[in-house]
PDB file of C-alpha atoms in Angstrom:
ATOM      1  CA  MET B   1       5.828 -52.380  30.905  1.00 50.00           C
ATOM      2  CA  LYS B   2       4.185 -50.094  28.356  1.00 52.00           C
ATOM      3  CA  THR B   3       0.469 -49.462  27.939  1.00 54.00           C
ATOM      4  CA  ILE B   4      -1.294 -49.122  24.602  1.00 56.00           C
ATOM      5  CA  HIS B   5      -4.823 -47.744  24.527  1.00 51.00           C
ATOM      6  CA  ASP B   6      -7.575 -49.973  25.875  1.00 53.00           C
ATOM      7  CA  ASN B   7      -9.778 -49.238  22.856  1.00 53.00           C
ATOM      8  CA  ALA B   8      -7.108 -50.014  20.261  1.00 53.00           C
ATOM      9  CA  LYS B   9      -7.693 -49.031  16.666  1.00 56.00           C
ATOM     10  CA  GLU B  10      -5.769 -50.189  13.636  1.00 58.00           C
ATOM     11  CA  ASP B  11      -3.543 -47.121  13.669  1.00 58.00           C
ATOM     12  CA  ASP B  12      -2.693 -47.250  17.391  1.00 60.00           C
ATOM     13  CA  SER B  13       0.991 -47.834  18.036  1.00 64.00           C
ATOM     14  CA  SER B  14       3.564 -47.701  20.769  1.00 70.00           C
ATOM     15  CA  THR B  15       7.323 -47.175  20.667  1.00 70.00           C
ATOM     16  CA  PHE B  16       9.752 -48.887  23.042  1.00 67.00           C
ATOM     17  CA  GLN B  17      13.292 -47.570  23.507  1.00 66.00           C
ATOM     18  CA  TRP B  18      16.095 -48.592  25.870  1.00 67.00           C
ATOM     19  CA  ASN B  19      19.831 -49.051  26.183  1.00 72.00           C
ATOM     20  CA  GLU B  20      21.632 -51.961  27.769  1.00 83.00           C
ATOM     21  CA  VAL B  21      23.019 -50.288  30.880  1.00 92.00           C
ATOM     22  CA  TYR B  22      24.774 -52.872  33.055  1.00 95.00           C
ATOM     23  CA  SER B  23      26.226 -52.611  36.541  1.00 97.00           C
ATOM     24  CA  PHE B  24      28.026 -54.839  39.021  1.00 98.00           C
ATOM     25  CA  VAL B  25      26.108 -55.488  42.263  1.00 97.00           C
ATOM     26  CA  TRP B  26      26.695 -57.291  45.553  1.00 97.00           C
ATOM     27  CA  SER B  27      24.714 -57.981  48.699  1.00 96.00           C
ATOM     28  CA  GLN B  28      25.524 -59.632  52.010  1.00 95.00           C
ATOM     29  CA  THR B  29      22.924 -62.383  51.525  1.00 95.00           C
ATOM     30  CA  GLY B  30      24.303 -65.214  53.577  1.00 94.00           C
ATOM     31  CA  LYS B  31      23.967 -68.558  51.796  1.00 94.00           C
ATOM     32  CA  LEU B  32      22.275 -67.868  48.475  1.00 90.00           C
ATOM     33  CA  ASN B  33      19.129 -69.915  47.805  1.00 86.00           C
ATOM     34  CA  ASP B  34      15.682 -69.453  46.259  1.00 84.00           C
ATOM     35  CA  GLN B  35      14.321 -67.902  49.484  1.00 87.00           C
ATOM     36  CA  VAL B  36      16.894 -65.076  49.622  1.00 89.00           C
ATOM     37  CA  ARG B  37      15.754 -61.617  48.580  1.00 87.00           C
ATOM     38  CA  PHE B  38      18.722 -59.950  46.889  1.00 90.00           C
ATOM     39  CA  GLU B  39      18.871 -56.210  47.549  1.00 91.00           C
ATOM     40  CA  SER B  40      21.947 -54.485  46.162  1.00 91.00           C
ATOM     41  CA  SER B  41      24.281 -53.057  48.782  1.00 94.00           C
ATOM     42  CA  ASP B  42      26.492 -51.409  46.171  1.00 95.00           C
ATOM     43  CA  GLU B  43      26.427 -50.854  42.424  1.00 96.00           C
ATOM     44  CA  TRP B  44      29.267 -49.984  40.047  1.00 98.00           C
ATOM     45  CA  PRO B  45      28.880 -49.320  36.301  1.00 98.00           C
ATOM     46  CA  ALA B  46      29.806 -52.171  33.940  1.00 97.00           C
ATOM     47  CA  ALA B  47      30.342 -52.339  30.176  1.00 95.00           C
ATOM     48  CA  PRO B  48      31.248 -55.483  28.208  1.00 93.00           C
ATOM     49  CA  ASP B  49      32.684 -53.312  25.388  1.00 91.00           C
ATOM     50  CA  GLU B  50      35.303 -51.801  27.740  1.00 93.00           C
ATOM     51  CA  VAL B  51      37.683 -54.729  27.280  1.00 92.00           C
ATOM     52  CA  LYS B  52      40.485 -55.223  29.838  1.00 95.00           C
ATOM     53  CA  THR B  53      39.322 -52.192  31.817  1.00 95.00           C
ATOM     54  CA  SER B  54      38.605 -51.957  35.528  1.00 96.00           C
ATOM     55  CA  SER B  55      35.322 -50.495  36.666  1.00 97.00           C
ATOM     56  CA  THR B  56      35.359 -47.633  39.161  1.00 97.00           C
ATOM     57  CA  ARG B  57      32.516 -46.054  41.069  1.00 96.00           C
ATOM     58  CA  THR B  58      32.096 -43.522  38.205  1.00 97.00           C
ATOM     59  CA  LYS B  59      33.517 -45.265  35.107  1.00 97.00           C
ATOM     60  CA  ALA B  60      32.285 -48.477  33.496  1.00 97.00           C
ATOM     61  CA  GLY B  61      34.728 -51.309  32.906  1.00 97.00           C
ATOM     62  CA  ASP B  62      34.490 -55.022  32.233  1.00 97.00           C
ATOM     63  CA  GLN B  63      35.768 -56.156  35.656  1.00 97.00           C
ATOM     64  CA  VAL B  64      35.779 -55.302  39.338  1.00 98.00           C
ATOM     65  CA  ASN B  65      37.233 -56.719  42.573  1.00 98.00           C
ATOM     66  CA  LEU B  66      34.955 -57.762  45.433  1.00 98.00           C
ATOM     67  CA  VAL B  67      36.777 -57.584  48.777  1.00 98.00           C
ATOM     68  CA  LYS B  68      36.029 -57.651  52.480  1.00 97.00           C
ATOM     69  CA  SER B  69      37.632 -54.767  54.337  1.00 94.00           C
ATOM     70  CA  GLY B  70      37.128 -54.979  58.095  1.00 92.00           C
ATOM     71  CA  ASN B  71      33.542 -56.136  58.580  1.00 92.00           C
ATOM     72  CA  ALA B  72      32.245 -54.684  55.299  1.00 94.00           C
ATOM     73  CA  TYR B  73      32.294 -55.801  51.677  1.00 97.00           C
ATOM     74  CA  THR B  74      33.059 -53.378  48.888  1.00 97.00           C
ATOM     75  CA  PHE B  75      34.013 -53.218  45.231  1.00 98.00           C
ATOM     76  CA  GLN B  76      37.498 -52.043  44.359  1.00 97.00           C
ATOM     77  CA  GLU B  77      39.233 -51.143  41.135  1.00 97.00           C
ATOM     78  CA  VAL B  78      41.258 -53.982  39.564  1.00 97.00           C
ATOM     79  CA  ALA B  79      44.952 -53.022  39.611  1.00 95.00           C
ATOM     80  CA  LYS B  80      45.880 -55.144  36.560  1.00 94.00           C
ATOM     81  CA  PRO B  81      42.768 -55.932  34.503  1.00 95.00           C
ATOM     82  CA  GLN B  82      42.739 -59.356  32.866  1.00 90.00           C
ATOM     83  CA  ASP B  83      42.041 -60.124  29.222  1.00 90.00           C
ATOM     84  CA  LEU B  84      38.676 -61.909  29.430  1.00 86.00           C
ATOM     85  CA  SER B  85      38.858 -62.957  25.724  1.00 75.00           C
ATOM     86  CA  THR B  86      35.105 -62.422  25.416  1.00 80.00           C
ATOM     87  CA  LYS B  87      32.705 -59.540  25.864  1.00 83.00           C
ATOM     88  CA  GLY B  88      32.175 -60.668  29.427  1.00 93.00           C
ATOM     89  CA  LEU B  89      31.850 -58.891  32.749  1.00 97.00           C
ATOM     90  CA  ALA B  90      33.943 -60.231  35.636  1.00 97.00           C
ATOM     91  CA  VAL B  91      33.619 -60.075  39.407  1.00 97.00           C
ATOM     92  CA  LEU B  92      36.985 -61.075  40.853  1.00 97.00           C
ATOM     93  CA  GLY B  93      36.642 -62.526  44.337  1.00 96.00           C
ATOM     94  CA  ASP B  94      39.406 -61.548  46.749  1.00 96.00           C
ATOM     95  CA  LYS B  95      40.811 -64.058  49.268  1.00 97.00           C
ATOM     96  CA  SER B  96      39.184 -61.984  52.041  1.00 97.00           C
ATOM     97  CA  ILE B  97      35.671 -63.159  51.090  1.00 97.00           C
ATOM     98  CA  VAL B  98      34.051 -65.445  53.663  1.00 97.00           C
ATOM     99  CA  ASP B  99      32.192 -68.542  52.373  1.00 96.00           C
ATOM    100  CA  TYR B 100      28.385 -68.187  52.221  1.00 96.00           C
ATOM    101  CA  GLU B 101      28.362 -64.565  53.319  1.00 96.00           C
ATOM    102  CA  VAL B 102      28.001 -62.476  50.156  1.00 97.00           C
ATOM    103  CA  SER B 103      26.611 -62.750  46.623  1.00 96.00           C
ATOM    104  CA  ALA B 104      27.552 -60.748  43.541  1.00 97.00           C
ATOM    105  CA  GLY B 105      26.416 -60.363  39.965  1.00 96.00           C
ATOM    106  CA  LEU B 106      24.900 -58.053  37.375  1.00 96.00           C
ATOM    107  CA  ALA B 107      22.058 -55.580  37.176  1.00 94.00           C
ATOM    108  CA  MET B 108      20.434 -53.831  34.233  1.00 90.00           C
ATOM    109  CA  TYR B 109      19.057 -50.338  34.878  1.00 86.00           C
ATOM    110  CA  GLY B 110      19.801 -50.907  38.575  1.00 85.00           C
ATOM    111  CA  SER B 111      17.707 -54.084  38.846  1.00 88.00           C
ATOM    112  CA  PRO B 112      19.710 -57.226  39.657  1.00 91.00           C
ATOM    113  CA  PHE B 113      19.040 -59.987  37.141  1.00 88.00           C
ATOM    114  CA  PHE B 114      21.781 -62.559  37.783  1.00 91.00           C
ATOM    115  CA  VAL B 115      23.773 -63.194  40.968  1.00 95.00           C
ATOM    116  CA  VAL B 116      25.961 -66.002  42.286  1.00 95.00           C
ATOM    117  CA  GLN B 117      27.410 -66.976  45.640  1.00 96.00           C
ATOM    118  CA  ALA B 118      30.791 -65.235  45.961  1.00 96.00           C
ATOM    119  CA  GLU B 119      33.708 -67.355  47.108  1.00 96.00           C
ATOM    120  CA  PRO B 120      37.252 -66.493  48.207  1.00 97.00           C
ATOM    121  CA  SER B 121      39.801 -66.319  45.358  1.00 97.00           C
ATOM    122  CA  TRP B 122      37.115 -67.186  42.785  1.00 95.00           C
ATOM    123  CA  ASN B 123      36.410 -65.263  39.578  1.00 94.00           C
ATOM    124  CA  TRP B 124      33.015 -65.124  37.899  1.00 96.00           C
ATOM    125  CA  VAL B 125      32.734 -64.077  34.253  1.00 95.00           C
ATOM    126  CA  PHE B 126      29.219 -63.226  33.075  1.00 94.00           C
ATOM    127  CA  THR B 127      28.551 -63.031  29.334  1.00 92.00           C
ATOM    128  CA  PRO B 128      25.340 -61.089  28.727  1.00 88.00           C
ATOM    129  CA  ASP B 129      23.302 -62.308  25.770  1.00 84.00           C
ATOM    130  CA  PRO B 130      20.056 -60.346  26.083  1.00 83.00           C
ATOM    131  CA  GLN B 131      16.862 -61.530  24.446  1.00 85.00           C
ATOM    132  CA  TYR B 132      13.779 -59.381  24.047  1.00 85.00           C
ATOM    133  CA  TRP B 133      10.183 -60.580  24.188  1.00 85.00           C
ATOM    134  CA  ILE B 134       6.845 -58.833  23.862  1.00 85.00           C
ATOM    135  CA  VAL B 135       3.455 -59.908  25.188  1.00 82.00           C
ATOM    136  CA  ALA B 136      -0.014 -58.390  25.104  1.00 79.00           C
ATOM    137  CA  THR B 137      -1.988 -58.583  28.321  1.00 74.00           C
ATOM    138  CA  THR B 138      -4.919 -57.159  30.185  1.00 69.00           C
ATOM    139  CA  GLN B 139      -2.779 -56.854  33.314  1.00 63.00           C
ATOM    140  CA  VAL B 140      -2.025 -53.450  34.806  1.00 58.00           C
ATOM    141  CA  GLN B 141       1.450 -52.445  35.971  1.00 52.00           C
ATOM    142  CA  GLY B 142       1.813 -53.428  39.614  1.00 50.00           C
ATOM    143  CA  ASP B 143      -0.546 -56.396  39.275  1.00 50.00           C
ATOM    144  CA  ALA B 144       0.848 -59.867  39.764  1.00 48.00           C
ATOM    145  CA  ILE B 145       1.684 -61.460  36.418  1.00 50.00           C
ATOM    146  CA  SER B 146      -0.313 -64.559  35.575  1.00 47.00           C
ATOM    147  CA  ALA B 147      -0.721 -66.801  32.551  1.00 46.00           C
ATOM    148  CA  THR B 148      -4.391 -65.850  32.133  1.00 53.00           C
ATOM    149  CA  GLY B 149      -5.345 -62.844  30.078  1.00 66.00           C
ATOM    150  CA  SER B 150      -2.228 -62.661  27.912  1.00 72.00           C
ATOM    151  CA  SER B 151      -1.122 -63.460  24.371  1.00 78.00           C
ATOM    152  CA  ASN B 152       1.694 -65.817  23.542  1.00 84.00           C
ATOM    153  CA  ALA B 153       5.107 -64.242  24.078  1.00 87.00           C
ATOM    154  CA  PHE B 154       6.893 -63.184  20.887  1.00 90.00           C
ATOM    155  CA  LYS B 155      10.687 -62.971  20.616  1.00 92.00           C
ATOM    156  CA  VAL B 156      11.807 -59.740  18.952  1.00 90.00           C
ATOM    157  CA  ASP B 157      14.861 -60.150  16.696  1.00 89.00           C
ATOM    158  CA  PHE B 158      17.344 -57.255  16.726  1.00 84.00           C
ATOM    159  CA  SER B 159      20.112 -59.142  14.865  1.00 84.00           C
ATOM    160  CA  ARG B 160      19.749 -57.096  11.659  1.00 85.00           C
ATOM    161  CA  SER B 161      18.723 -53.723  13.075  1.00 83.00           C
ATOM    162  CA  ALA B 162      18.294 -51.843  16.345  1.00 80.00           C
ATOM    163  CA  ASP B 163      15.068 -50.358  14.935  1.00 84.00           C
ATOM    164  CA  VAL B 164      12.364 -52.960  14.302  1.00 86.00           C
ATOM    165  CA  THR B 165       8.608 -52.948  13.868  1.00 86.00           C
ATOM    166  CA  VAL B 166       6.387 -55.555  15.488  1.00 87.00           C
ATOM    167  CA  VAL B 167       2.707 -55.708  14.567  1.00 86.00           C
ATOM    168  CA  TYR B 168      -0.041 -57.120  16.790  1.00 84.00           C
ATOM    169  CA  ASN B 169      -3.142 -58.163  14.857  1.00 83.00           C
ATOM    170  CA  ASN B 170      -6.812 -58.725  15.773  1.00 82.00           C
ATOM    171  CA  LYS B 171      -6.107 -62.478  16.123  1.00 85.00           C
ATOM    172  CA  ASN B 172      -3.780 -61.744  19.076  1.00 82.00           C
ATOM    173  CA  GLU B 173      -0.674 -62.588  17.049  1.00 86.00           C
ATOM    174  CA  PHE B 174       2.614 -60.736  16.686  1.00 88.00           C
ATOM    175  CA  SER B 175       4.729 -60.513  13.534  1.00 89.00           C
ATOM    176  CA  GLN B 176       7.983 -58.697  12.897  1.00 89.00           C
ATOM    177  CA  GLN B 177       8.182 -56.511   9.793  1.00 84.00           C
TER     178      GLN B 177
END
């Protein structure tokens, strides 16, 4: 969330910058459902551009093994990385995984955004396709988000350039330049 001045003038502006920094995550959640709070137990760097490369604790790759060793789950390097044929990120489930005990998935900037129930001898390939939206609101960071007091969401298109300009006018409308 980024704040622009409360008393906005025509020449007020704000710049947003970020990189897509992915990581693999897992958590011993039990059976995954909409009441489970997923808190990462481990996080390894991930990069969809590192094709046919295993992730390690310190180096991003496009795949990682999830195994149970003793009573604990952990990520391990993939001995022979597979060709995923896409710019995907894979969590390869070892046969040691116990049904309905652990979940795994992806995070961006350390915040999990997509997880699935891990299963023994099952491979999950995630293909990130990020979309970016902007909204104007009177909410303050930390407040609960609600539909009241906000503009319509506007999808920002980065297909032609990584540097775009979006203008918000006095009619509460966005346009991309």
